[in-house]
Structures are given as structure tokens and as C-alpha cells.
PDB file of C-alpha atoms in Angstrom:
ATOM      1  CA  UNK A   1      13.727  -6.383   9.798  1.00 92.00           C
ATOM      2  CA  UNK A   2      11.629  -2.504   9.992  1.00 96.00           C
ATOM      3  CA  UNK A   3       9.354  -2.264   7.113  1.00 97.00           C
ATOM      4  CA  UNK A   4       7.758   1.505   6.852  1.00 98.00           C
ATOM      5  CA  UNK A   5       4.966   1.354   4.995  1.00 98.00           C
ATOM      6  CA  UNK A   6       3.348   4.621   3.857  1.00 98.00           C
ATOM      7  CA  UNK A   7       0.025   4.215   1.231  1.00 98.00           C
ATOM      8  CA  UNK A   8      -2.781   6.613  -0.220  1.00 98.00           C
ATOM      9  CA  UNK A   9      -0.696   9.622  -0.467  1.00 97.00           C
ATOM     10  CA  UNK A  10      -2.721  10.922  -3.706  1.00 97.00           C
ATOM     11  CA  UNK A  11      -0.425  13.552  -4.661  1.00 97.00           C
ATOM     12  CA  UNK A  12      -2.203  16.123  -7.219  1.00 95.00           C
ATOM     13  CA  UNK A  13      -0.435  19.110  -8.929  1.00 93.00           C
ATOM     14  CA  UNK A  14       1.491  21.317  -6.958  1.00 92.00           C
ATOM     15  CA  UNK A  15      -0.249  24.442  -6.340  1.00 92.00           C
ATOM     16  CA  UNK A  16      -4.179  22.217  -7.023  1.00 94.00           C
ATOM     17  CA  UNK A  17      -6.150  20.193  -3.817  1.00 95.00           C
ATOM     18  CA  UNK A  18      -7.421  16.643  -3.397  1.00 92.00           C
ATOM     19  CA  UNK A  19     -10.975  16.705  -4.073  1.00 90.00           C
ATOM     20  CA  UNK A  20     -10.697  20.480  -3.548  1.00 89.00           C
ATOM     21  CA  UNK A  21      -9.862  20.165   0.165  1.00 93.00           C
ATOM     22  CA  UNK A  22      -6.753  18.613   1.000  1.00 95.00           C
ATOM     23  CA  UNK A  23      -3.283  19.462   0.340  1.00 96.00           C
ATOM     24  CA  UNK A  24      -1.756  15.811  -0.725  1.00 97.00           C
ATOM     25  CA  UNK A  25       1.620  17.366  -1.780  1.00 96.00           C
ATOM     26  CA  UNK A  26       1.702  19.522   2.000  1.00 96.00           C
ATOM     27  CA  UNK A  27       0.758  16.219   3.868  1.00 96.00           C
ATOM     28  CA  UNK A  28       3.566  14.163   1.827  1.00 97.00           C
ATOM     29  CA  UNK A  29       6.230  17.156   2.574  1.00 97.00           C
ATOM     30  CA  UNK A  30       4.930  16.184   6.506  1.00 97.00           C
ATOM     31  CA  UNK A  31       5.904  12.672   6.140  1.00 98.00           C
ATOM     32  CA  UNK A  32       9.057  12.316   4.553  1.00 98.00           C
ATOM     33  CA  UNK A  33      11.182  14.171   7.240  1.00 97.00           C
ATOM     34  CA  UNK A  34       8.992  11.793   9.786  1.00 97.00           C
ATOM     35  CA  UNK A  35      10.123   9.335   7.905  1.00 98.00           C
ATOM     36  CA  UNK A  36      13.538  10.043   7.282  1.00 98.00           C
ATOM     37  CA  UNK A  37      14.075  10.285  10.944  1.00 97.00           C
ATOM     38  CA  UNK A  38      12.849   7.470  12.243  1.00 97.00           C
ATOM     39  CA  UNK A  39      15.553   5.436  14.533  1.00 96.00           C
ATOM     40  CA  UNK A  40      16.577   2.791  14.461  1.00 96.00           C
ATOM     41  CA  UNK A  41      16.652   3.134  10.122  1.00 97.00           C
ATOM     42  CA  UNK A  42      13.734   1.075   8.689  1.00 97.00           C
ATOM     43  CA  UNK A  43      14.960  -1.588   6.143  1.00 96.00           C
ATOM     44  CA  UNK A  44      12.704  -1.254   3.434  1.00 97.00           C
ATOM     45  CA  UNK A  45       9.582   1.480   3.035  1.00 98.00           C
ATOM     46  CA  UNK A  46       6.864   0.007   1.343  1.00 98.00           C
ATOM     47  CA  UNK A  47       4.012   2.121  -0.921  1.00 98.00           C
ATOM     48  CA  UNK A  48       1.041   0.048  -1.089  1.00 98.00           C
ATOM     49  CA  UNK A  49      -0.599   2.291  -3.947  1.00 96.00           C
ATOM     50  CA  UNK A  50      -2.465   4.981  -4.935  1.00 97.00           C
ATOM     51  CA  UNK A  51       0.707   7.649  -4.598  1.00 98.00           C
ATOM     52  CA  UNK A  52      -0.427  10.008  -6.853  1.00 97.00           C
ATOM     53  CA  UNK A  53      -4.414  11.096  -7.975  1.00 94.00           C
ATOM     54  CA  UNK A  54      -3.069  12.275 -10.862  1.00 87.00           C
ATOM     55  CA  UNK A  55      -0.667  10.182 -12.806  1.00 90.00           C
ATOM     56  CA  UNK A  56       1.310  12.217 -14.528  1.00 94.00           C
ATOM     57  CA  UNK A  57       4.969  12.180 -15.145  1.00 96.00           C
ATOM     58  CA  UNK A  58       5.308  15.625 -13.916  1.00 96.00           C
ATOM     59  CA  UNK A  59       3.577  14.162 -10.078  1.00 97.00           C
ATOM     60  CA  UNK A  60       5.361  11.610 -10.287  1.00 97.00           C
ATOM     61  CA  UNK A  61       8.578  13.177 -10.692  1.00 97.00           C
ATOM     62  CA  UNK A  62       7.727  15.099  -7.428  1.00 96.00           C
ATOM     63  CA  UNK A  63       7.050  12.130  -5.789  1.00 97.00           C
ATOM     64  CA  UNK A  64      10.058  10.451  -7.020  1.00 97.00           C
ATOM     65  CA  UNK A  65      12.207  13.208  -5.476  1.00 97.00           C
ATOM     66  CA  UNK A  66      10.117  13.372  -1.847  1.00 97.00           C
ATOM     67  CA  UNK A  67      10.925   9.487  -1.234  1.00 98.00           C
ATOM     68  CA  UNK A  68      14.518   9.477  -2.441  1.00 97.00           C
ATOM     69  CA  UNK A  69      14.428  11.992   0.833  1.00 98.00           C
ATOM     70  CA  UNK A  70      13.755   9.088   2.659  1.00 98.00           C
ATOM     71  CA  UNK A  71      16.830   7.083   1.889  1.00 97.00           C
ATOM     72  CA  UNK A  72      15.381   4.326   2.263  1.00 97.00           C
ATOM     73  CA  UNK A  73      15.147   0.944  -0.205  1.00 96.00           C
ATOM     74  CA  UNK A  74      11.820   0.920  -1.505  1.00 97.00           C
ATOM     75  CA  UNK A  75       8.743  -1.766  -2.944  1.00 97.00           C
ATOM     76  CA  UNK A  76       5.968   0.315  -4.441  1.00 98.00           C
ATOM     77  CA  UNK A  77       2.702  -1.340  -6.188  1.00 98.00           C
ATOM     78  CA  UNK A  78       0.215   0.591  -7.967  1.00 97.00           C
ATOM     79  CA  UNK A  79      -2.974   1.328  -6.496  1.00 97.00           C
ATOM     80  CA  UNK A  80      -5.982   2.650  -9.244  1.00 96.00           C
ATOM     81  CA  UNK A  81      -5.494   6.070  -9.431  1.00 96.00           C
ATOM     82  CA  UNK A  82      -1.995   5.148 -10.607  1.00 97.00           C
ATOM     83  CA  UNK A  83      -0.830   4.859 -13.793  1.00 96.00           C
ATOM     84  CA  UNK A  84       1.358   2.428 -14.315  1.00 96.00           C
ATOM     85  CA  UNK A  85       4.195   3.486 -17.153  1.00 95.00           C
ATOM     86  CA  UNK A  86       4.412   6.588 -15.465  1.00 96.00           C
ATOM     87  CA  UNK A  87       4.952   5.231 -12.189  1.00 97.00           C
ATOM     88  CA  UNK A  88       7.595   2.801 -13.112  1.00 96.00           C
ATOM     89  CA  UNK A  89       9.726   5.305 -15.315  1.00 96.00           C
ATOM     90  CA  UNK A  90       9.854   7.649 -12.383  1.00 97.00           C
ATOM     91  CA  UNK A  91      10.655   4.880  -9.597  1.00 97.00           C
ATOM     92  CA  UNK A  92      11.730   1.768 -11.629  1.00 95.00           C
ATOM     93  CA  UNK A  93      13.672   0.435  -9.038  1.00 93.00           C
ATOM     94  CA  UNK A  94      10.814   0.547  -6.856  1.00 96.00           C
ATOM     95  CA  UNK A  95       8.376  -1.487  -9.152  1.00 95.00           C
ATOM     96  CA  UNK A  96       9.883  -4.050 -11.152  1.00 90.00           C
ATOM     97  CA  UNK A  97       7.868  -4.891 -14.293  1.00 90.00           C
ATOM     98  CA  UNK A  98       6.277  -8.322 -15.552  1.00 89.00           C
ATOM     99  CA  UNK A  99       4.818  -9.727 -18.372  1.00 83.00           C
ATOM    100  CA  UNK A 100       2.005  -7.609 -19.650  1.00 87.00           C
ATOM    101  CA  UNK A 101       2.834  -4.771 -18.027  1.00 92.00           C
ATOM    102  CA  UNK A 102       1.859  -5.443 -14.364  1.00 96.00           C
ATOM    103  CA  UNK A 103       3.810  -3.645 -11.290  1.00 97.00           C
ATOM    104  CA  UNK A 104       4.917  -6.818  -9.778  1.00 97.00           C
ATOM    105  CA  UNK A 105       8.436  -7.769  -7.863  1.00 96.00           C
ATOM    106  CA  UNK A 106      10.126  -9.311  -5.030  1.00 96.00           C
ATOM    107  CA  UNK A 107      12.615  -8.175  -2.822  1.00 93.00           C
ATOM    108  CA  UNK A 108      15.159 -10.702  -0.383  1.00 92.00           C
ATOM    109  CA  UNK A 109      15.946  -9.755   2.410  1.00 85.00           C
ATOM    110  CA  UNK A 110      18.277 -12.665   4.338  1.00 81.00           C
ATOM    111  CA  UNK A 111      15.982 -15.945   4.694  1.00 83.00           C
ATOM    112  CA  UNK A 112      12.840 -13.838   4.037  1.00 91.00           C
ATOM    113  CA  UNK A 113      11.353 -12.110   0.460  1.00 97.00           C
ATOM    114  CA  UNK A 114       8.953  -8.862  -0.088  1.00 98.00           C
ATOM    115  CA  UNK A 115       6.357  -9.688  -2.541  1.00 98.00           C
ATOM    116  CA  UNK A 116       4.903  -6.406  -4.644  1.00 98.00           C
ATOM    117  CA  UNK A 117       1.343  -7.808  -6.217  1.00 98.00           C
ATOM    118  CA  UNK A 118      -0.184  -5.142  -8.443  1.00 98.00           C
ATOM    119  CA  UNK A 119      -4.180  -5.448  -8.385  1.00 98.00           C
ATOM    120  CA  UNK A 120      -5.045  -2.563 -10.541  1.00 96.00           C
ATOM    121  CA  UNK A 121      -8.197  -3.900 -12.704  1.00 95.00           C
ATOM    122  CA  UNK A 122      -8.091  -2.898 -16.667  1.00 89.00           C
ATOM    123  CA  UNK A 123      -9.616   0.378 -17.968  1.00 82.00           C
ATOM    124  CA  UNK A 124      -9.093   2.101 -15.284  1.00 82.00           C
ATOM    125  CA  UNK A 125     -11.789   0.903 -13.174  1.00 92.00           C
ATOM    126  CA  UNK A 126     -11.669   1.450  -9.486  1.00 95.00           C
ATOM    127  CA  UNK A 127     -12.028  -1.725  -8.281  1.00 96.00           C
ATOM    128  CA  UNK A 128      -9.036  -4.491  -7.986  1.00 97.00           C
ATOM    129  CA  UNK A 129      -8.436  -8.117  -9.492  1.00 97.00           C
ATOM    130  CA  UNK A 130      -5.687 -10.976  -9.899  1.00 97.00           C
ATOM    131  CA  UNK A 131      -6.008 -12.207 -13.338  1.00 96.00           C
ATOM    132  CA  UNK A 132      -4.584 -15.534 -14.208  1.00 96.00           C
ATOM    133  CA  UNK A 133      -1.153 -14.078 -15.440  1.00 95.00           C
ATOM    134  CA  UNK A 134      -0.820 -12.114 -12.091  1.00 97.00           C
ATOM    135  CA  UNK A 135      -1.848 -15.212  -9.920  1.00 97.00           C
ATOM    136  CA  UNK A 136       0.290 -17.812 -11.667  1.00 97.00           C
ATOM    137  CA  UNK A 137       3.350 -15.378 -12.100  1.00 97.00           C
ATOM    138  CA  UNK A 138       2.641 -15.617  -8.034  1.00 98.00           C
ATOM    139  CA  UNK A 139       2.190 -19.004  -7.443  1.00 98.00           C
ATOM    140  CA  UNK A 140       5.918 -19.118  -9.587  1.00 97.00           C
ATOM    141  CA  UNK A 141       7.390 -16.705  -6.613  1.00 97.00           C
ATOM    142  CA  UNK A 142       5.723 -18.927  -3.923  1.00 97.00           C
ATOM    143  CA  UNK A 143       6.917 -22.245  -5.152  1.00 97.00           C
ATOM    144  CA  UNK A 144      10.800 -20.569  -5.361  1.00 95.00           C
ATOM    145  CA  UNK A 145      10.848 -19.559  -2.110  1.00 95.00           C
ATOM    146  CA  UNK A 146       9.270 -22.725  -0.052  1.00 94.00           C
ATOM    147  CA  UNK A 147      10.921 -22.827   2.865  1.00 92.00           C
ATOM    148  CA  UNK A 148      11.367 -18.956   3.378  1.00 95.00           C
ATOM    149  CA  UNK A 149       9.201 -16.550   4.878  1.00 96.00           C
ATOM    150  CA  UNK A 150       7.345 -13.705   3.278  1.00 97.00           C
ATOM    151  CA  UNK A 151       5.816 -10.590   3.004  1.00 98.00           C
ATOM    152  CA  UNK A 152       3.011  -9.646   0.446  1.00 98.00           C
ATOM    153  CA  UNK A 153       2.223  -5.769  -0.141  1.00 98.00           C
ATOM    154  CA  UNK A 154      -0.792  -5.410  -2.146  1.00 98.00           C
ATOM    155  CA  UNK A 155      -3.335  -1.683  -2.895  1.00 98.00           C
ATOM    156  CA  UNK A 156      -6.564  -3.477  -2.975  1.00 98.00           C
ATOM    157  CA  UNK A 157      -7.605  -5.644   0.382  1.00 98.00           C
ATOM    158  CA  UNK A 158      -8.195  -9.148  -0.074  1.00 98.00           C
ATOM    159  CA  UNK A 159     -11.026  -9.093   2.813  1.00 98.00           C
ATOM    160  CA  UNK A 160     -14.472  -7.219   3.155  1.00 97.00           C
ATOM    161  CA  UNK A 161     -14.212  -4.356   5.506  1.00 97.00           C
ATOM    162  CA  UNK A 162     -17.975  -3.665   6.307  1.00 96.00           C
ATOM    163  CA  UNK A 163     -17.612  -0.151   4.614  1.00 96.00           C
ATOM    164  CA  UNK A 164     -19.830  -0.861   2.287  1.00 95.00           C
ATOM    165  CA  UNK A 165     -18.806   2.150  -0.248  1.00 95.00           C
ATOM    166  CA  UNK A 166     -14.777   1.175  -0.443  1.00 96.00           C
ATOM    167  CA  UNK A 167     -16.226  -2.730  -0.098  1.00 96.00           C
ATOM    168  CA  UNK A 168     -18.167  -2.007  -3.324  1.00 96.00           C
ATOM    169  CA  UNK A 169     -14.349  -1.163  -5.065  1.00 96.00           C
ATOM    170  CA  UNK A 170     -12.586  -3.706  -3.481  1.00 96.00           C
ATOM    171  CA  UNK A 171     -10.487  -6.949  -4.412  1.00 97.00           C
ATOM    172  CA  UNK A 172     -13.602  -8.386  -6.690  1.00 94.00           C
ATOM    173  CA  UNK A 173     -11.477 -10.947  -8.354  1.00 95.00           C
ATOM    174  CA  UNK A 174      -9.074 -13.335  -7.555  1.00 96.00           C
ATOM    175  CA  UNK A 175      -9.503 -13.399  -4.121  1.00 97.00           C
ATOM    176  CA  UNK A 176     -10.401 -17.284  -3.345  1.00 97.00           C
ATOM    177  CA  UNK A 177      -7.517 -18.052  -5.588  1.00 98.00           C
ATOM    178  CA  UNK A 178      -5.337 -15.917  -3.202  1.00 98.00           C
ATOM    179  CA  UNK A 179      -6.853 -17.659  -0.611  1.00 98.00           C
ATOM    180  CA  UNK A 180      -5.808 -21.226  -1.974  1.00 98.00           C
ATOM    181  CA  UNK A 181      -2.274 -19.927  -2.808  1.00 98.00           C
ATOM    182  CA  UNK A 182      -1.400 -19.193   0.048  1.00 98.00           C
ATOM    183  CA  UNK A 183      -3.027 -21.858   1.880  1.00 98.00           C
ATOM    184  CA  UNK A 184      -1.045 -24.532  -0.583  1.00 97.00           C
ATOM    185  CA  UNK A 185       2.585 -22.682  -0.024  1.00 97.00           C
ATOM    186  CA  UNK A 186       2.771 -21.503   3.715  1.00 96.00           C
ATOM    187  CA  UNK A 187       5.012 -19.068   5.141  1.00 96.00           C
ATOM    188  CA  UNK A 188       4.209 -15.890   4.061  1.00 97.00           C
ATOM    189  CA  UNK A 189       3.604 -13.323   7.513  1.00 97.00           C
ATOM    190  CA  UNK A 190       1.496 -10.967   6.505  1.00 98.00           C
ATOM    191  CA  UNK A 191      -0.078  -9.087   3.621  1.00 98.00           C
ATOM    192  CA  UNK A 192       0.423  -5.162   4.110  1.00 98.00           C
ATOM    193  CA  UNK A 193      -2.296  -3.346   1.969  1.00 98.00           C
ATOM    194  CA  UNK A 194      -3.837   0.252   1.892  1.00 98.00           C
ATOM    195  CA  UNK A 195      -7.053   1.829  -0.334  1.00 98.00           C
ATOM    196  CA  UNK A 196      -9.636   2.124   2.410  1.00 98.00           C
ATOM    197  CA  UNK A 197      -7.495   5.343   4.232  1.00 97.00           C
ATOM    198  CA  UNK A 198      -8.130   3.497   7.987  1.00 97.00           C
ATOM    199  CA  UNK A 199      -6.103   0.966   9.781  1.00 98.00           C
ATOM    200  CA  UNK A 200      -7.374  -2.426   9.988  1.00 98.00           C
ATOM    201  CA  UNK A 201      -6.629  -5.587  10.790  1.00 97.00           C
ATOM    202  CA  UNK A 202      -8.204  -8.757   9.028  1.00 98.00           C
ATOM    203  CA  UNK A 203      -6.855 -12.340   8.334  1.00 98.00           C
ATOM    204  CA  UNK A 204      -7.104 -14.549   5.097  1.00 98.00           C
ATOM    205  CA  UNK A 205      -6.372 -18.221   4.681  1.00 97.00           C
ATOM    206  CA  UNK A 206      -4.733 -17.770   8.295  1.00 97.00           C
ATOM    207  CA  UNK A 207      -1.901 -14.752   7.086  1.00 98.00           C
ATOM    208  CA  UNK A 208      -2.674 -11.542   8.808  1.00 98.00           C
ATOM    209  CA  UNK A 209      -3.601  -8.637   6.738  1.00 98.00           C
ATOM    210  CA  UNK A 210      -2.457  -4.984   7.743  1.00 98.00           C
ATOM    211  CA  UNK A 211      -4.424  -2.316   6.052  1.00 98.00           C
ATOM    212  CA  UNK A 212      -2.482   0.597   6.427  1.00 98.00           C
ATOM    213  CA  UNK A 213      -4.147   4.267   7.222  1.00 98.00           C
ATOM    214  CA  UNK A 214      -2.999   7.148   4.432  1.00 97.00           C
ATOM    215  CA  UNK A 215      -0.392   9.592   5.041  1.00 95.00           C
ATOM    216  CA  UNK A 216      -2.940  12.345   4.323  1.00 95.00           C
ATOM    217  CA  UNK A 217      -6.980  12.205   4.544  1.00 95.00           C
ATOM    218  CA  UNK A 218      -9.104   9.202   5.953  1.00 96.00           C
ATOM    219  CA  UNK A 219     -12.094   8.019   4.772  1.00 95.00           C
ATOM    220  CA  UNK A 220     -15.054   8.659   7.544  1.00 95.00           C
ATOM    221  CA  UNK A 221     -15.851   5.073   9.375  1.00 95.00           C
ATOM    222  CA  UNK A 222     -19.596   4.416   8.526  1.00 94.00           C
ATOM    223  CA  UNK A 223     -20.988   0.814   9.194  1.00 95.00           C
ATOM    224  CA  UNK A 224     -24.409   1.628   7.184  1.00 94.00           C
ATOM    225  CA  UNK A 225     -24.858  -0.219   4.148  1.00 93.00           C
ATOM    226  CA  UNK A 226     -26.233   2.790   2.405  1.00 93.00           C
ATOM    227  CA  UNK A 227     -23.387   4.887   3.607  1.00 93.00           C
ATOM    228  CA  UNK A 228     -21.264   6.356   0.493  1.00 91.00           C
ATOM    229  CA  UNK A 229     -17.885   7.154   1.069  1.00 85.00           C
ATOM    230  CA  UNK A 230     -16.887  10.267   2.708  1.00 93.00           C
ATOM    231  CA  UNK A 231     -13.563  12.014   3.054  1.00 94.00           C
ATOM    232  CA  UNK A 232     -12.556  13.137   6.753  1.00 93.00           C
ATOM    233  CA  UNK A 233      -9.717  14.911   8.031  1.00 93.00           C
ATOM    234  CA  UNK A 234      -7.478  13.103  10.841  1.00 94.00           C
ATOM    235  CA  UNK A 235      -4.477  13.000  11.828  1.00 93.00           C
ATOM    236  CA  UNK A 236      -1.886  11.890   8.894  1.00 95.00           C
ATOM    237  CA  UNK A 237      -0.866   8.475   9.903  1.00 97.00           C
ATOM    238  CA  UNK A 238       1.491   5.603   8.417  1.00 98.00           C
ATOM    239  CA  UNK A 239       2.522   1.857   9.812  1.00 98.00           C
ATOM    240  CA  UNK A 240       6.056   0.819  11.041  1.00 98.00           C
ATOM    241  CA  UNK A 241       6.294  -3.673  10.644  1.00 98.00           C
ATOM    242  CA  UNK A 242       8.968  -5.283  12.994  1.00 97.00           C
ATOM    243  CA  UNK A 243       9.657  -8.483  10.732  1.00 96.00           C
ATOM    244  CA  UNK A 244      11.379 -11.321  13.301  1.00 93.00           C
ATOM    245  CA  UNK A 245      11.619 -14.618  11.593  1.00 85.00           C
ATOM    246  CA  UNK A 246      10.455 -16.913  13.123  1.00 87.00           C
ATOM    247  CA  UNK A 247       8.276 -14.831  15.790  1.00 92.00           C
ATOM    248  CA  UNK A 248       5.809 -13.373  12.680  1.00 93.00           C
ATOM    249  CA  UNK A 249       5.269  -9.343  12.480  1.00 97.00           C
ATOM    250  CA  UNK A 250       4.684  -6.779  14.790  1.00 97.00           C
ATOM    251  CA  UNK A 251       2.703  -3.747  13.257  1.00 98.00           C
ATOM    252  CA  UNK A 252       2.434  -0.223  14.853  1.00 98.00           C
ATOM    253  CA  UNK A 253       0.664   2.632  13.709  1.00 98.00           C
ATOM    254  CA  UNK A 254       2.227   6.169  14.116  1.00 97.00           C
ATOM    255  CA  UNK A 255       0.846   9.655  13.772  1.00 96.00           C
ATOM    256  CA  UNK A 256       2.829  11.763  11.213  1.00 96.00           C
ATOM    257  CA  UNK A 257       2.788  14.938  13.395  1.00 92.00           C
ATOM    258  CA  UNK A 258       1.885  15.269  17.408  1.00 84.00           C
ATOM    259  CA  UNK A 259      -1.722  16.372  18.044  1.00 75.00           C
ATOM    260  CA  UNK A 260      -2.019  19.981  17.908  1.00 70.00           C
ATOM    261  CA  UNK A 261      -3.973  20.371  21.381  1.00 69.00           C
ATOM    262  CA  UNK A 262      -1.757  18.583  23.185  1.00 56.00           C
TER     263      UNK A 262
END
């Protein structure tokens, strides 16, 4: 199974710039054709949150309209500059709905299952959590599928980056029970996950984590404690997973356009 898996595209108003310097809506344009072409024809594309900065119906419309370019199947969670009821009216096959309101839903695929975990804390809050009613509508999903190998996409990374700023808004809750869940029902793969804008790789209760890069602006890569959080601009980027069961998952991480100077 190919899994593209595009996060942090933080589409704004069309016409209006990301933190009054990037063109989301240019940089998502970019991608989709990308996208659309790749070959062999992914399976599944996977959002791991944060698609649009401003959750509107009217942005996420457009974005609605950009991925159905694609033509793909798709899994999108919510990441916290999401909204969630406008998000799942525009793709509601794309986000499934649980009790209480979360963006949660699973996907088969043959012997294996894509998990979609929303994190998204309450009030609006930057940060990310797993409640109780998010964890044990988990553990439910976990339990039905012993004996079958999964995928988890997730916005928020269960794992501390050493970037202190995005660290700081990270998964604060939930995460040792994640760790325990996981550890008590094995065979999930990997967990693919975006929010910090920079590919990384990081491990919990033994599943490997894939933190994706965004599809439009990074954030600058600053070990100092005291560093806040910077936007940079390099080169658009988004992860392709090759899924053998059995064998675990292969993760590569493309460029959305060649490098101009080259």
C-alpha cells in the first residue's frame, strides 16, 4: 500500500497571506498537480491537520475542491487551527465523526486499518490532548482489529522534538496512555503526524513516528531552549509511506517542486 501524506497546508483567504508572508493557497495549487501525478497511484492521501489557518467554510470549500484534484481516497484529522464542523461538512468522507464531536475514523485497507486520532485540545488552545473519550473510543478500534496491522495519523506528535517553542504546544496530554495502548495491543506500523513543519523521525512504545514536513513554510530548526518559533521559507515538501505487511513502512520525503538553481 502508497500512503501520501500531505500536513500544515494553512490555507488563508484567497487573495490574504500566512502570517503576511506566505501564499498557503499558491503553495497548495503547487502540490496537488504533484500529487495528482505521482506513479504508481498512491492508495490513500492522508492530511495530518492544520489544512486551513482560517476555518471557515468558505477555505474550506477551496480546499475541498484542490484535494478532490487529487483523486485520491482520503483520512484527514484536524490539527488546531482547524475547526472542526467546518472541516467535516466540507470533507465528511474524509473525517468521520464520533461521540462528542471529535474527528476520529478508521479506514481498511485488506488485512491492515488507517486510524484518524483527532488531538485538538478544547477552547481552541494550541496545544494537543487525548481525553478519556478519545483514548477509550481507541483502545475500542485496537481491541477490533488484534491481529491486523495498522496505521495511526495524528496533528499533534506524541514525542518531544527538542524545539522547545512547538515542544511547548505539543501532545501535553494523553501521551503515556498512548504509550500503554499501544504497548498492550501490538501491531500498529507507524504513527504519521505533522504540526512542527520539519521532517522527523522519533519512536514511541517501539512504533515509529513520521512527522511529516508542510506542503508550504517550515518552521526554522533552533535547538536553544529560549528559541521562539520562527517561520522559514524552504522548499515545499510532503511524505510518500510504502505500507508492506509484514515488512513495516518505508517513508520518503519529496520536494513539491525541483530546486530552482539547479
Amino acid at each position: 500500500m502508497l500512503i501520501a501524506h500531505l500536513t500544515d497546508t494553512h490555507i488563508v483567504r484567497p487573495g490574504t497571506l500566512f502570517a503576511g508572508r506566505f501564499d498557503t493557497l499558491a503553495a497548495l495549487d503547487r502540490a496537488v498537480p504533484r500529487l495528482a501525478a505521482l506513479r504508481p497511484r498512491p492508495d490513500l492521501l492522508v492530511v495530518s491537520g492544520d489544512l486551513a489557518e482560517e476555518g471557515t467554510p468558505e477555505v474550506y470549500a477551496i480546499l475541498a475542491e484542490r484535494l478532490a484534484r487529487i483523486g485520491l481516497p482520503m483520512l484527514a484529522v484536524p490539527g488546531n487551527h482547524d475547526v472542526r464542523e467546518a472541516m467535516a461538512a466540507a470533507l465528511p468522507e474524509a473525517t468521520g465523526t464520533i461521540a462528542g464531536g471529535f474527528l476520529c475514523s478508521m479506514r481498511a485497507f485488506g488485512a491492515g486499518v488507517v486510524i484518524g486520532l483527532d488531538t485538538l485540545a478544547p477552547d481552541g488552545a494550541s496545544h494537543g490532548e487525548l481525553c478519556e473519550r478519545r483514548l477509550a473510543w481507541l483502545e475500542e478500534r485496537l481491541r477490533e482489529t488484534q491481529g491486523r496491522e495498522r496505521l495511526i495519523v495524528m496533528h499533534h506528535p506524541p514525542f518531544t522534538t527538542g524545539l522547545a517553542a512547538m515542544d511547548a504546544i505539543g501532545l501535553r496530554r494523553g501521551t503515556a496512555e498512548l504509550a500503554a495502548l499501544l504497548a498492550a495491543h501490538p501491531g500498529t506500523q507507524a504513527i504519521l503526524c505533522g504540526h512542527v513543519h520539519r521532517a522527523i523521525q522519533a519512536s514511541i512504545a517501539g512504533v515509529p513516528i513520521r512527522l511529516a514536513p508542510s506542503a508550504s513554510h517550515a518552521m526554522d530548526f533552533d535547538l536553544d531552549p529560549a528559541a521562539p518559533y520562527r517561520f522559514k521559507r524552504e522548499p515545499a515538501q510532503f511524505m510518500l509511506h510504502l505500507w508492506d505487511q509484514g515488512e513495516g513502512v518505508v517513508s520518503h520525503t519529496l520536494f513539491v517542486e525541483e530546486h530552482p538553481d539547479l
